[in-house]
Amino acid sequence: MSGRLFWLASYPKSGNTWFRAFLRNLDGEGADPASINDLGSTSLAAARSWIDDLIGFDTADLASHEIASVRPAVYRFASDHARGFVCRKIHDACTRVANGEWIISAAATAGALYLVRNPLDVAISYAHHASITLDEAIAALADPDYCIAAGKGGQLKPQVEQRLLSWSGHVTSWVDNPDIAVHVLRYEDMQRVGAPAFAAAATFLRRDATPAAIARALAHSSFDKLKAQEDRETFRERAQRSARFFRKGKIGDWQTTLSGAQIDRIVEAHGTVMQRFNYCDAAGTPIA
Amino acid sequence: MRAARHIYSLYGLRFVSDLPLPELGAELDTEGVDDDAATVVVEQGAVPANGAGIGPQIGPFSHAARDMLWLHVPGVARYLVRDGRRITYAREPGIDDDSLRVFLLGTCIGTLLQQRGQLVLHGNAFAMGDGCALCVGPSGAGKSTLAARMMQRGHRVIADDVCPIDDRLRAVPGMARMKLWRDSADRLAIDTAPLRRIRPDLDKYDLAMGGAFQAEPLPVRAIYLLSPWNRKAFEVRALAGTAKFQALRANSYRFRFIKGMGRAADHMRQCTALAAHVPMIELHRPRDGFAIDELIDTLSEDFARRTAPA
């Protein structure tokens, strides 16, 4: 892989923004945390205005499959013209477009940091984020054709349509990809392991960072700090209908929030992948 | 045998095309047409499969040189726009005329006007007061819906999407139509049944402005930057200083092409002149919901206040 793009890849609500805040503070030299509304160049791979600027015609005049098929060339161009390595956030599953290329273009890619989180907790967080019920969120995570920012009939979104697949499909599309280097970072390890987990991820992204710099960036991007910032100023990446973006950031919220039937449905749909990341045991019992 | 010729008048230019371009209005008489400086030729022809021979690559699908643009819209066509005088297209296999025209009438004509030295903004313009108000903003900011609703509320529309500004700082009328998603049409109770889709696979329609089209240029009195945000309120905030210039650059039509075609310095001069003479206002609206009338009321009140005689 000779590309210069590092993907910060995740299913929504899996710690991506938290990690971007960490990276942003790792780059910054200031004594104060960087603003959550200034997370820098790590913005979304599916940002419509960025894609439109590069391609020179409007994605609003393209069908969904046409938009998907121009994306590998967009990222190749961005990689070819990048100064040094660049990180971009992406929620798409890593799928192939019509001509067989990976949507992210393997040639444009330096690697992918894949952030994974227990789907039992993702379902709750996503329900809040998208203003849908828990059952609807659970169904979304199980839907093999799930898309976000789908512009059917109009209501043009600031992002182009992104194909997520099911939660399990999303995870395996990235971590089992044969053509790109992937480093997995569990959301739970970001919380429980802390600095060493972040340091390993930073190393994968070829960021030279001293332990002191890691510690400083972590302190500036702690969940409480991010939450406190959102109390003071509106976070522009928050979905308008949801009350807040940084909500609980809690591990194991499912234990008190989901019903037994809801837990069973998630484990039934995703048990195989959950077991790989230590979210349930071989018998399908969730691990808190 | 000569190819059929279709002649139209637009932007003060005469378009002579081998392809019918119904969006440009009624065809003119083909007799006595001179190939003068005000004539633009649109024709099918050879466009190199690779743009490298034209000039440096400036985007994943484009190459440029001084007043020359090579553009590839995958699956649709390759286009060559040059000297502000000529648009050549080469179809990809099986592509329909509607799809071919969407990019020809959008990016290609916008670029052609820039090659002719015009400042072109990405937005639309409505007659207001003794001049006009311009609305600019990224795709998805709600410009087309706004234009359609303005029309319903009795305002004349000068231009939608591609909005040239002449050297007297007037908005120049464009095509007497707009592109509207079905969703927006439904919300505005516009029946899409009799309308033509802009492309066969898109739920987006071609809406004629009819009597609401403002056919004469009007001086620009204010420029509004449509900025959807995730709050519930509307808010207006005037820009000052370099922020005005930056906003004009950000909302210029295809700035990447302007730079690639060697016109960045001219463009900077034009933006500076416009910024010096016209107030620019950031107009925030809630991203969710469809408060289109509140948006127009907010804009109209602000416009009236700013342009009221002292």
Short mmCIF file of C-alpha atoms in Angstrom, two decimals, chain B residues 2-306:
data_model
loop_
_atom_site.label_atom_id
_atom_site.label_comp_id
_atom_site.label_asym_id
_atom_site.label_seq_id
_atom_site.Cartn_x
_atom_site.Cartn_y
_atom_site.Cartn_z
CA ARG B 2 -24.31 19.53 -42.16
CA ALA B 3 -25.47 18.50 -38.73
CA ALA B 4 -28.72 20.05 -37.57
CA ARG B 5 -28.22 23.38 -35.83
CA HIS B 6 -30.18 24.61 -32.86
CA ILE B 7 -29.70 28.22 -31.92
CA TYR B 8 -30.44 29.84 -28.57
CA SER B 9 -29.75 33.11 -26.84
CA LEU B 10 -28.49 33.07 -23.26
CA TYR B 11 -26.18 35.19 -21.06
CA GLY B 12 -26.00 37.65 -23.95
CA LEU B 13 -24.43 34.92 -26.07
CA ARG B 14 -25.63 32.90 -29.02
CA PHE B 15 -25.41 29.14 -28.54
CA VAL B 16 -25.20 27.13 -31.76
CA SER B 17 -25.66 23.46 -30.90
CA ASP B 18 -25.93 20.17 -32.78
CA LEU B 19 -27.94 18.90 -29.81
CA PRO B 20 -31.36 20.32 -28.95
CA LEU B 21 -31.04 22.24 -25.67
CA PRO B 22 -34.68 22.88 -24.74
CA GLU B 23 -33.64 24.25 -21.31
CA LEU B 24 -32.25 27.30 -23.11
CA GLY B 25 -35.69 28.34 -24.31
CA ALA B 26 -37.13 28.90 -27.77
CA GLU B 27 -34.90 28.24 -30.74
CA LEU B 28 -33.87 31.22 -32.84
CA ASP B 29 -33.88 31.50 -36.58
CA THR B 30 -30.86 29.79 -38.10
CA GLU B 31 -30.46 32.28 -40.92
CA GLY B 32 -27.66 34.79 -40.96
CA VAL B 33 -25.73 33.54 -37.96
CA ASP B 34 -22.18 34.81 -37.79
CA ASP B 35 -19.42 33.00 -36.05
CA ASP B 36 -18.48 36.04 -34.00
CA ALA B 37 -17.09 36.49 -30.51
CA ALA B 38 -20.55 36.21 -28.98
CA THR B 39 -21.14 32.78 -30.52
CA VAL B 40 -20.66 29.57 -28.56
CA VAL B 41 -20.54 26.30 -30.45
CA VAL B 42 -21.77 23.12 -28.77
CA GLU B 43 -21.00 20.00 -30.75
CA GLN B 44 -20.21 16.34 -30.60
CA GLY B 45 -16.60 15.65 -31.49
CA ALA B 46 -13.32 14.08 -30.54
CA VAL B 47 -12.39 14.57 -26.89
CA PRO B 48 -9.22 12.72 -25.86
CA ALA B 49 -9.86 9.67 -23.69
CA ASN B 50 -7.20 10.95 -21.33
CA GLY B 51 -6.88 14.61 -20.41
CA ALA B 52 -3.13 14.54 -19.82
CA GLY B 53 -2.48 16.05 -23.26
CA ILE B 54 -4.66 19.05 -22.36
CA GLY B 55 -2.87 20.11 -19.22
CA PRO B 56 -2.18 19.22 -15.59
CA GLN B 57 -4.68 17.12 -13.69
CA ILE B 58 -6.67 19.35 -11.32
CA GLY B 59 -9.20 16.83 -10.00
CA PRO B 60 -9.90 13.11 -10.27
CA PHE B 61 -11.86 13.71 -13.48
CA SER B 62 -10.45 16.95 -14.82
CA HIS B 63 -7.44 18.51 -16.52
CA ALA B 64 -6.99 22.17 -17.28
CA ALA B 65 -4.85 24.70 -19.08
CA ARG B 66 -5.33 28.42 -19.74
CA ASP B 67 -9.03 28.80 -20.68
CA MET B 68 -9.31 25.09 -21.36
CA LEU B 69 -11.04 22.39 -19.35
CA TRP B 70 -11.20 18.64 -19.94
CA LEU B 71 -13.89 16.98 -17.83
CA HIS B 72 -14.93 13.36 -17.56
CA VAL B 73 -18.29 12.47 -16.01
CA PRO B 74 -17.91 8.68 -15.74
CA GLY B 75 -20.65 6.79 -17.54
CA VAL B 76 -21.96 9.98 -19.15
CA ALA B 77 -19.48 11.83 -21.34
CA ARG B 78 -16.16 13.58 -21.73
CA TYR B 79 -16.36 17.31 -22.31
CA LEU B 80 -13.85 19.84 -23.59
CA VAL B 81 -14.62 23.49 -22.85
CA ARG B 82 -12.28 26.03 -24.42
CA ASP B 83 -11.68 29.71 -24.98
CA GLY B 84 -15.15 30.64 -23.83
CA ARG B 85 -16.27 29.73 -27.34
CA ARG B 86 -16.68 26.00 -27.69
CA ILE B 87 -18.01 22.97 -25.82
CA THR B 88 -17.20 19.61 -27.40
CA TYR B 89 -18.72 16.44 -26.00
CA ALA B 90 -18.02 12.76 -26.55
CA ARG B 91 -20.70 10.45 -25.23
CA GLU B 92 -20.04 7.29 -23.28
CA PRO B 93 -21.82 4.25 -24.72
CA GLY B 94 -25.59 4.23 -24.33
CA ILE B 95 -25.95 7.51 -22.46
CA ASP B 96 -29.22 9.41 -22.85
CA ASP B 97 -29.45 13.04 -24.00
CA ASP B 98 -30.93 14.24 -20.69
CA SER B 99 -27.92 13.02 -18.71
CA LEU B 100 -25.57 14.46 -21.31
CA ARG B 101 -27.25 17.88 -20.99
CA VAL B 102 -27.30 18.04 -17.18
CA PHE B 103 -23.52 18.35 -16.99
CA LEU B 104 -23.25 20.34 -20.20
CA LEU B 105 -25.68 23.00 -18.95
CA GLY B 106 -24.22 22.99 -15.43
CA THR B 107 -20.47 22.63 -15.06
CA CYS B 108 -19.60 23.17 -18.74
CA ILE B 109 -21.53 26.41 -19.25
CA GLY B 110 -20.46 27.72 -15.83
CA THR B 111 -16.84 27.06 -16.80
CA LEU B 112 -17.33 28.60 -20.23
CA LEU B 113 -18.57 31.83 -18.63
CA GLN B 114 -15.49 31.88 -16.39
CA GLN B 115 -13.32 31.51 -19.48
CA ARG B 116 -15.09 34.62 -20.76
CA GLY B 117 -13.97 36.46 -17.64
CA GLN B 118 -17.24 36.40 -15.75
CA LEU B 119 -17.50 35.97 -12.01
CA VAL B 120 -19.84 33.02 -11.49
CA LEU B 121 -21.32 32.22 -8.10
CA HIS B 122 -22.89 28.96 -7.00
CA GLY B 123 -26.33 30.12 -6.05
CA ASN B 124 -29.48 31.80 -7.16
CA ALA B 125 -30.81 35.32 -7.45
CA PHE B 126 -34.26 36.84 -6.87
CA ALA B 127 -35.63 40.25 -7.74
CA MET B 128 -36.09 42.25 -4.53
CA GLY B 129 -36.49 45.95 -3.92
CA ASP B 130 -34.81 47.88 -6.71
CA GLY B 131 -32.32 45.10 -7.35
CA CYS B 132 -31.82 41.52 -6.35
CA ALA B 133 -30.76 39.28 -3.49
CA LEU B 134 -28.33 36.43 -4.07
CA CYS B 135 -28.41 33.19 -2.11
CA VAL B 136 -25.32 31.04 -2.08
CA GLY B 137 -24.38 27.94 -0.16
CA PRO B 138 -23.29 24.34 -0.54
CA SER B 139 -25.39 21.64 -2.20
CA GLY B 140 -27.99 20.60 0.32
CA ALA B 141 -28.33 24.04 1.90
CA GLY B 142 -31.80 24.31 0.35
CA LYS B 143 -31.18 26.77 -2.48
CA SER B 144 -33.47 25.19 -5.06
CA THR B 145 -36.35 24.75 -2.65
CA LEU B 146 -35.92 28.37 -1.66
CA ALA B 147 -35.98 29.47 -5.29
CA ALA B 148 -39.13 27.48 -6.00
CA ARG B 149 -40.89 28.92 -2.96
CA MET B 150 -39.75 32.45 -3.80
CA MET B 151 -41.38 31.97 -7.17
CA GLN B 152 -44.60 30.81 -5.54
CA ARG B 153 -44.56 33.90 -3.36
CA GLY B 154 -44.42 36.13 -6.40
CA HIS B 155 -40.72 36.97 -6.65
CA ARG B 156 -39.04 36.87 -10.01
CA VAL B 157 -36.07 34.53 -10.24
CA ILE B 158 -32.98 35.60 -12.22
CA ALA B 159 -30.86 32.49 -11.98
CA ASP B 160 -30.73 29.13 -10.26
CA ASP B 161 -27.49 27.31 -9.41
CA VAL B 162 -25.18 29.04 -11.92
CA CYS B 163 -25.27 32.76 -11.21
CA PRO B 164 -22.96 35.03 -13.21
CA ILE B 165 -22.23 38.56 -11.99
CA ASP B 166 -21.23 41.15 -14.60
CA ASP B 167 -18.68 43.91 -14.14
CA ARG B 168 -21.42 46.35 -13.12
CA LEU B 169 -22.15 43.97 -10.21
CA ARG B 170 -25.44 42.84 -11.68
CA ALA B 171 -26.78 39.29 -11.59
CA VAL B 172 -27.16 38.05 -15.15
CA PRO B 173 -30.25 36.01 -16.05
CA GLY B 174 -29.61 32.36 -16.80
CA MET B 175 -31.86 29.51 -17.84
CA ALA B 176 -35.56 30.04 -17.11
CA ARG B 177 -35.78 26.80 -15.16
CA MET B 178 -34.72 25.08 -12.01
CA LYS B 179 -34.04 21.55 -10.82
CA LEU B 180 -36.26 20.36 -8.00
CA TRP B 181 -36.24 17.12 -5.98
CA ARG B 182 -39.58 15.37 -5.70
CA ASP B 183 -39.45 15.72 -1.95
CA SER B 184 -39.23 19.52 -2.23
CA ALA B 185 -41.91 19.60 -4.93
CA ASP B 186 -44.24 17.57 -2.71
CA ARG B 187 -43.73 19.92 0.22
CA LEU B 188 -44.47 22.89 -2.01
CA ALA B 189 -47.53 21.15 -3.52
CA ILE B 190 -45.96 21.23 -6.98
CA ASP B 191 -47.29 18.34 -9.06
CA THR B 192 -44.35 16.47 -10.59
CA ALA B 193 -46.57 14.30 -12.83
CA PRO B 194 -46.38 16.66 -15.83
CA LEU B 195 -42.67 17.48 -15.22
CA ARG B 196 -39.72 15.82 -16.90
CA ARG B 197 -37.07 14.11 -14.81
CA ILE B 198 -33.68 15.77 -15.32
CA ARG B 199 -32.16 12.29 -15.70
CA PRO B 200 -34.03 8.99 -16.12
CA ASP B 201 -32.83 7.52 -12.79
CA LEU B 202 -33.15 10.61 -10.61
CA ASP B 203 -36.21 11.71 -8.68
CA LYS B 204 -35.41 15.27 -9.61
CA TYR B 205 -37.46 17.38 -12.00
CA ASP B 206 -37.10 20.19 -14.47
CA LEU B 207 -39.36 23.07 -13.48
CA ALA B 208 -39.91 25.95 -15.90
CA MET B 209 -39.99 29.42 -14.31
CA GLY B 210 -42.47 30.68 -16.87
CA GLY B 211 -43.68 34.19 -16.07
CA ALA B 212 -41.61 34.26 -12.87
CA PHE B 213 -38.37 34.50 -14.85
CA GLN B 214 -36.57 37.82 -14.57
CA ALA B 215 -35.02 38.25 -18.01
CA GLU B 216 -33.05 41.48 -17.41
CA PRO B 217 -29.93 41.79 -15.19
CA LEU B 218 -30.45 43.39 -11.79
CA PRO B 219 -27.92 44.99 -9.44
CA VAL B 220 -26.93 42.80 -6.50
CA ARG B 221 -28.04 44.49 -3.24
CA ALA B 222 -27.19 41.74 -0.77
CA ILE B 223 -25.69 38.26 -0.72
CA TYR B 224 -26.99 35.66 1.71
CA LEU B 225 -24.97 32.60 2.71
CA LEU B 226 -27.40 29.82 3.48
CA SER B 227 -25.99 27.97 6.48
CA PRO B 228 -28.11 25.16 7.89
CA TRP B 229 -27.28 24.45 11.50
CA ASN B 230 -28.53 22.09 14.18
CA ARG B 231 -30.30 24.70 16.28
CA LYS B 232 -33.95 25.54 16.10
CA ALA B 233 -33.61 29.27 15.56
CA PHE B 234 -33.04 31.49 12.53
CA GLU B 235 -30.23 33.99 12.77
CA VAL B 236 -28.66 36.59 10.52
CA ARG B 237 -25.09 37.81 10.94
CA ALA B 238 -23.39 40.30 8.67
CA LEU B 239 -19.88 39.40 7.51
CA ALA B 240 -17.06 41.90 7.45
CA GLY B 241 -13.55 42.22 6.11
CA THR B 242 -11.77 39.20 4.71
CA ALA B 243 -14.61 36.89 5.77
CA LYS B 244 -16.62 38.37 2.89
CA PHE B 245 -13.90 37.63 0.39
CA GLN B 246 -13.43 34.11 1.72
CA ALA B 247 -17.15 33.43 1.52
CA LEU B 248 -17.24 34.60 -2.10
CA ARG B 249 -14.34 32.36 -2.97
CA ALA B 250 -15.92 29.39 -1.17
CA ASN B 251 -19.17 29.95 -3.06
CA SER B 252 -17.65 30.62 -6.43
CA TYR B 253 -18.67 28.14 -9.05
CA ARG B 254 -15.94 25.45 -9.30
CA PHE B 255 -13.08 27.46 -7.85
CA ARG B 256 -10.80 24.49 -8.57
CA PHE B 257 -11.37 25.06 -12.29
CA ILE B 258 -10.85 28.82 -12.04
CA LYS B 259 -7.43 28.19 -10.53
CA GLY B 260 -6.62 25.44 -13.01
CA MET B 261 -7.50 27.69 -15.94
CA GLY B 262 -5.15 30.41 -14.75
CA ARG B 263 -7.86 32.87 -13.76
CA ALA B 264 -7.37 33.03 -10.00
CA ALA B 265 -5.95 36.57 -10.05
CA ASP B 266 -8.86 37.97 -12.11
CA HIS B 267 -11.26 36.10 -9.88
CA MET B 268 -9.70 37.61 -6.76
CA ARG B 269 -10.11 41.10 -8.18
CA GLN B 270 -13.75 40.42 -9.01
CA CYS B 271 -14.51 39.03 -5.56
CA THR B 272 -12.79 41.97 -3.92
CA ALA B 273 -14.89 44.44 -5.92
CA LEU B 274 -18.12 42.65 -5.11
CA ALA B 275 -17.23 42.31 -1.42
CA ALA B 276 -16.47 46.03 -1.24
CA HIS B 277 -19.87 47.07 -2.56
CA VAL B 278 -22.39 44.51 -1.39
CA PRO B 279 -23.38 43.48 2.14
CA MET B 280 -22.96 39.77 2.84
CA ILE B 281 -25.01 38.05 5.47
CA GLU B 282 -24.78 34.60 6.98
CA LEU B 283 -28.32 33.27 7.21
CA HIS B 284 -28.62 30.34 9.60
CA ARG B 285 -31.64 28.10 9.47
CA PRO B 286 -32.50 24.84 11.28
CA ARG B 287 -31.20 21.86 9.31
CA ASP B 288 -34.19 19.71 10.18
CA GLY B 289 -37.75 20.60 9.38
CA PHE B 290 -39.05 22.64 6.50
CA ALA B 291 -39.58 26.17 7.74
CA ILE B 292 -39.27 27.61 4.24
CA ASP B 293 -41.62 30.56 4.81
CA GLU B 294 -39.82 31.59 7.98
CA LEU B 295 -36.60 31.43 6.01
CA ILE B 296 -37.99 33.74 3.34
CA ASP B 297 -39.51 36.09 5.93
CA THR B 298 -36.18 36.31 7.75
CA LEU B 299 -34.37 37.01 4.50
CA SER B 300 -36.93 39.55 3.26
CA GLU B 301 -37.01 41.50 6.51
CA ASP B 302 -33.25 41.62 6.67
CA PHE B 303 -33.05 42.70 3.03
CA ALA B 304 -35.62 45.48 3.55
CA ARG B 305 -33.76 46.77 6.61
CA ARG B 306 -30.40 46.81 4.88
#
